[in-house]
Amino acid sequence: MTEELQALHRQGMWSLIPPPSQHLILGCKWTYQIKLNLNGKIDRYKARLVEKCFDQQLGINYHGTFSPVAKLPTIQILLEIANQHACQVTKLDVSNTFLHGDIEEDVYMCQQ
């Protein structure tokens, strides 16, 4: 959880403000996942802070959905490094990819 919060702070994902009364304030929750290494043993525990966006309404407080992914040059560089070191790539995980997506709307989330 500490790693996730540090990544969010490094990216400047939010600022703490009094809640505006005219906007929907979303809740949040922590999700957890166990990451395994290639031999099936626990590699690490991952925590992600997510907003509870089920109260949002299309056209009112959001205008579309998307799933941000790593940019193509990033993937190409990683594959080239693997190629130069004669590594076989079976899985690729880019940390905090969603932090690099662009949104046009202001999103207000309560602190929990």
JSON list of C-alpha atoms in Angstrom, two decimals:
[
{"chain": "A", "resi": 1, "resn": "MET", "atom": "CA", "xyz": [0.00, 0.00, 0.00]},
{"chain": "A", "resi": 2, "resn": "THR", "atom": "CA", "xyz": [2.90, 2.30, 0.76]},
{"chain": "A", "resi": 3, "resn": "GLU", "atom": "CA", "xyz": [4.39, 1.74, -2.73]},
{"chain": "A", "resi": 4, "resn": "GLU", "atom": "CA", "xyz": [1.03, 2.55, -4.35]},
{"chain": "A", "resi": 5, "resn": "LEU", "atom": "CA", "xyz": [0.58, 5.76, -2.34]},
{"chain": "A", "resi": 6, "resn": "GLN", "atom": "CA", "xyz": [4.15, 6.84, -3.11]},
{"chain": "A", "resi": 7, "resn": "ALA", "atom": "CA", "xyz": [3.57, 6.29, -6.84]},
{"chain": "A", "resi": 8, "resn": "LEU", "atom": "CA", "xyz": [0.35, 8.33, -6.71]},
{"chain": "A", "resi": 9, "resn": "HIS", "atom": "CA", "xyz": [2.11, 11.16, -4.90]},
{"chain": "A", "resi": 10, "resn": "ARG", "atom": "CA", "xyz": [5.10, 11.11, -7.30]},
{"chain": "A", "resi": 11, "resn": "GLN", "atom": "CA", "xyz": [2.74, 11.48, -10.27]},
{"chain": "A", "resi": 12, "resn": "GLY", "atom": "CA", "xyz": [0.83, 14.34, -8.61]},
{"chain": "A", "resi": 13, "resn": "MET", "atom": "CA", "xyz": [-2.43, 12.44, -8.95]},
{"chain": "A", "resi": 14, "resn": "TRP", "atom": "CA", "xyz": [-4.40, 14.52, -6.47]},
{"chain": "A", "resi": 15, "resn": "SER", "atom": "CA", "xyz": [-4.54, 17.47, -4.19]},
{"chain": "A", "resi": 16, "resn": "LEU", "atom": "CA", "xyz": [-6.50, 17.57, -0.95]},
{"chain": "A", "resi": 17, "resn": "ILE", "atom": "CA", "xyz": [-9.31, 20.14, -1.10]},
{"chain": "A", "resi": 18, "resn": "PRO", "atom": "CA", "xyz": [-12.65, 20.70, 0.64]},
{"chain": "A", "resi": 19, "resn": "PRO", "atom": "CA", "xyz": [-15.37, 18.77, -1.23]},
{"chain": "A", "resi": 20, "resn": "PRO", "atom": "CA", "xyz": [-17.27, 20.95, -3.71]},
{"chain": "A", "resi": 21, "resn": "SER", "atom": "CA", "xyz": [-21.01, 20.63, -3.07]},
{"chain": "A", "resi": 22, "resn": "GLN", "atom": "CA", "xyz": [-22.02, 20.69, -6.77]},
{"chain": "A", "resi": 23, "resn": "HIS", "atom": "CA", "xyz": [-19.94, 17.61, -7.73]},
{"chain": "A", "resi": 24, "resn": "LEU", "atom": "CA", "xyz": [-20.34, 13.91, -7.14]},
{"chain": "A", "resi": 25, "resn": "ILE", "atom": "CA", "xyz": [-17.80, 12.72, -4.56]},
{"chain": "A", "resi": 26, "resn": "LEU", "atom": "CA", "xyz": [-16.67, 9.15, -5.29]},
{"chain": "A", "resi": 27, "resn": "GLY", "atom": "CA", "xyz": [-15.59, 6.66, -2.67]},
{"chain": "A", "resi": 28, "resn": "CYS", "atom": "CA", "xyz": [-12.47, 4.55, -2.88]},
{"chain": "A", "resi": 29, "resn": "LYS", "atom": "CA", "xyz": [-11.26, 1.15, -1.80]},
{"chain": "A", "resi": 30, "resn": "TRP", "atom": "CA", "xyz": [-8.11, -0.94, -1.78]},
{"chain": "A", "resi": 31, "resn": "THR", "atom": "CA", "xyz": [-7.79, -4.01, -3.99]},
{"chain": "A", "resi": 32, "resn": "TYR", "atom": "CA", "xyz": [-5.15, -6.64, -3.36]},
{"chain": "A", "resi": 33, "resn": "GLN", "atom": "CA", "xyz": [-3.44, -9.18, -5.56]},
{"chain": "A", "resi": 34, "resn": "ILE", "atom": "CA", "xyz": [-0.74, -11.78, -5.02]},
{"chain": "A", "resi": 35, "resn": "LYS", "atom": "CA", "xyz": [1.89, -11.70, -7.78]},
{"chain": "A", "resi": 36, "resn": "LEU", "atom": "CA", "xyz": [3.62, -14.99, -8.50]},
{"chain": "A", "resi": 37, "resn": "ASN", "atom": "CA", "xyz": [7.00, -15.58, -10.09]},
{"chain": "A", "resi": 38, "resn": "LEU", "atom": "CA", "xyz": [7.64, -18.07, -12.91]},
{"chain": "A", "resi": 39, "resn": "ASN", "atom": "CA", "xyz": [7.90, -21.08, -10.59]},
{"chain": "A", "resi": 40, "resn": "GLY", "atom": "CA", "xyz": [4.55, -20.26, -8.94]},
{"chain": "A", "resi": 41, "resn": "LYS", "atom": "CA", "xyz": [5.94, -18.95, -5.65]},
{"chain": "A", "resi": 42, "resn": "ILE", "atom": "CA", "xyz": [4.80, -15.63, -4.19]},
{"chain": "A", "resi": 43, "resn": "ASP", "atom": "CA", "xyz": [6.87, -12.81, -5.64]},
{"chain": "A", "resi": 44, "resn": "ARG", "atom": "CA", "xyz": [5.13, -9.89, -3.95]},
{"chain": "A", "resi": 45, "resn": "TYR", "atom": "CA", "xyz": [1.86, -8.54, -2.69]},
{"chain": "A", "resi": 46, "resn": "LYS", "atom": "CA", "xyz": [0.29, -5.74, -4.74]},
{"chain": "A", "resi": 47, "resn": "ALA", "atom": "CA", "xyz": [-2.19, -3.16, -3.50]},
{"chain": "A", "resi": 48, "resn": "ARG", "atom": "CA", "xyz": [-4.06, -0.69, -5.69]},
{"chain": "A", "resi": 49, "resn": "LEU", "atom": "CA", "xyz": [-6.23, 2.24, -4.61]},
{"chain": "A", "resi": 50, "resn": "VAL", "atom": "CA", "xyz": [-9.29, 2.45, -6.86]},
{"chain": "A", "resi": 51, "resn": "GLU", "atom": "CA", "xyz": [-12.26, 4.75, -6.99]},
{"chain": "A", "resi": 52, "resn": "LYS", "atom": "CA", "xyz": [-15.76, 3.42, -6.58]},
{"chain": "A", "resi": 53, "resn": "CYS", "atom": "CA", "xyz": [-17.09, 4.82, -9.82]},
{"chain": "A", "resi": 54, "resn": "PHE", "atom": "CA", "xyz": [-20.42, 3.00, -9.88]},
{"chain": "A", "resi": 55, "resn": "ASP", "atom": "CA", "xyz": [-22.19, 6.28, -8.94]},
{"chain": "A", "resi": 56, "resn": "GLN", "atom": "CA", "xyz": [-20.98, 8.04, -12.08]},
{"chain": "A", "resi": 57, "resn": "GLN", "atom": "CA", "xyz": [-23.42, 8.67, -14.93]},
{"chain": "A", "resi": 58, "resn": "LEU", "atom": "CA", "xyz": [-22.42, 8.73, -18.59]},
{"chain": "A", "resi": 59, "resn": "GLY", "atom": "CA", "xyz": [-22.71, 12.24, -20.01]},
{"chain": "A", "resi": 60, "resn": "ILE", "atom": "CA", "xyz": [-22.97, 13.86, -16.57]},
{"chain": "A", "resi": 61, "resn": "ASN", "atom": "CA", "xyz": [-19.71, 13.22, -14.76]},
{"chain": "A", "resi": 62, "resn": "TYR", "atom": "CA", "xyz": [-17.87, 11.23, -17.39]},
{"chain": "A", "resi": 63, "resn": "HIS", "atom": "CA", "xyz": [-17.98, 11.03, -21.18]},
{"chain": "A", "resi": 64, "resn": "GLY", "atom": "CA", "xyz": [-16.35, 7.71, -21.98]},
{"chain": "A", "resi": 65, "resn": "THR", "atom": "CA", "xyz": [-14.20, 4.93, -20.65]},
{"chain": "A", "resi": 66, "resn": "PHE", "atom": "CA", "xyz": [-10.76, 3.79, -21.63]},
{"chain": "A", "resi": 67, "resn": "SER", "atom": "CA", "xyz": [-8.06, 1.41, -20.50]},
{"chain": "A", "resi": 68, "resn": "PRO", "atom": "CA", "xyz": [-4.68, 3.14, -20.65]},
{"chain": "A", "resi": 69, "resn": "VAL", "atom": "CA", "xyz": [-1.79, 0.96, -21.71]},
{"chain": "A", "resi": 70, "resn": "ALA", "atom": "CA", "xyz": [1.94, 1.44, -22.05]},
{"chain": "A", "resi": 71, "resn": "LYS", "atom": "CA", "xyz": [2.96, 3.52, -25.03]},
{"chain": "A", "resi": 72, "resn": "LEU", "atom": "CA", "xyz": [4.39, 1.63, -28.00]},
{"chain": "A", "resi": 73, "resn": "PRO", "atom": "CA", "xyz": [7.92, 3.13, -27.71]},
{"chain": "A", "resi": 74, "resn": "THR", "atom": "CA", "xyz": [8.10, 1.89, -24.09]},
{"chain": "A", "resi": 75, "resn": "ILE", "atom": "CA", "xyz": [7.20, -1.65, -25.13]},
{"chain": "A", "resi": 76, "resn": "GLN", "atom": "CA", "xyz": [9.65, -1.53, -28.06]},
{"chain": "A", "resi": 77, "resn": "ILE", "atom": "CA", "xyz": [12.50, -0.44, -25.78]},
{"chain": "A", "resi": 78, "resn": "LEU", "atom": "CA", "xyz": [11.77, -3.20, -23.27]},
{"chain": "A", "resi": 79, "resn": "LEU", "atom": "CA", "xyz": [11.61, -5.82, -26.01]},
{"chain": "A", "resi": 80, "resn": "GLU", "atom": "CA", "xyz": [14.87, -4.56, -27.53]},
{"chain": "A", "resi": 81, "resn": "ILE", "atom": "CA", "xyz": [16.62, -4.77, -24.15]},
{"chain": "A", "resi": 82, "resn": "ALA", "atom": "CA", "xyz": [15.32, -8.33, -23.73]},
{"chain": "A", "resi": 83, "resn": "ASN", "atom": "CA", "xyz": [16.52, -9.16, -27.26]},
{"chain": "A", "resi": 84, "resn": "GLN", "atom": "CA", "xyz": [20.02, -7.78, -26.62]},
{"chain": "A", "resi": 85, "resn": "HIS", "atom": "CA", "xyz": [20.31, -9.92, -23.50]},
{"chain": "A", "resi": 86, "resn": "ALA", "atom": "CA", "xyz": [18.86, -13.00, -25.25]},
{"chain": "A", "resi": 87, "resn": "CYS", "atom": "CA", "xyz": [15.93, -13.10, -22.82]},
{"chain": "A", "resi": 88, "resn": "GLN", "atom": "CA", "xyz": [12.66, -14.80, -23.62]},
{"chain": "A", "resi": 89, "resn": "VAL", "atom": "CA", "xyz": [9.71, -12.51, -22.87]},
{"chain": "A", "resi": 90, "resn": "THR", "atom": "CA", "xyz": [6.62, -14.38, -21.69]},
{"chain": "A", "resi": 91, "resn": "LYS", "atom": "CA", "xyz": [4.89, -11.61, -19.78]},
{"chain": "A", "resi": 92, "resn": "LEU", "atom": "CA", "xyz": [5.30, -7.85, -19.56]},
{"chain": "A", "resi": 93, "resn": "ASP", "atom": "CA", "xyz": [4.02, -5.71, -16.70]},
{"chain": "A", "resi": 94, "resn": "VAL", "atom": "CA", "xyz": [4.40, -1.93, -16.65]},
{"chain": "A", "resi": 95, "resn": "SER", "atom": "CA", "xyz": [3.93, -0.44, -13.19]},
{"chain": "A", "resi": 96, "resn": "ASN", "atom": "CA", "xyz": [1.34, 2.28, -12.72]},
{"chain": "A", "resi": 97, "resn": "THR", "atom": "CA", "xyz": [0.35, 2.44, -16.39]},
{"chain": "A", "resi": 98, "resn": "PHE", "atom": "CA", "xyz": [-3.03, 3.94, -15.49]},
{"chain": "A", "resi": 99, "resn": "LEU", "atom": "CA", "xyz": [-1.29, 6.98, -13.99]},
{"chain": "A", "resi": 100, "resn": "HIS", "atom": "CA", "xyz": [-0.23, 8.06, -17.47]},
{"chain": "A", "resi": 101, "resn": "GLY", "atom": "CA", "xyz": [-3.73, 8.13, -18.97]},
{"chain": "A", "resi": 102, "resn": "ASP", "atom": "CA", "xyz": [-5.34, 11.47, -19.75]},
{"chain": "A", "resi": 103, "resn": "ILE", "atom": "CA", "xyz": [-8.80, 12.45, -18.46]},
{"chain": "A", "resi": 104, "resn": "GLU", "atom": "CA", "xyz": [-10.65, 15.64, -19.23]},
{"chain": "A", "resi": 105, "resn": "GLU", "atom": "CA", "xyz": [-13.07, 15.68, -16.28]},
{"chain": "A", "resi": 106, "resn": "ASP", "atom": "CA", "xyz": [-12.29, 16.66, -12.70]},
{"chain": "A", "resi": 107, "resn": "VAL", "atom": "CA", "xyz": [-12.81, 13.65, -10.45]},
{"chain": "A", "resi": 108, "resn": "TYR", "atom": "CA", "xyz": [-13.48, 14.10, -6.75]},
{"chain": "A", "resi": 109, "resn": "MET", "atom": "CA", "xyz": [-12.77, 11.19, -4.43]},
{"chain": "A", "resi": 110, "resn": "CYS", "atom": "CA", "xyz": [-13.24, 11.14, -0.67]},
{"chain": "A", "resi": 111, "resn": "GLN", "atom": "CA", "xyz": [-10.37, 10.28, 1.58]},
{"chain": "A", "resi": 112, "resn": "GLN", "atom": "CA", "xyz": [-10.85, 7.01, 3.46]}
]
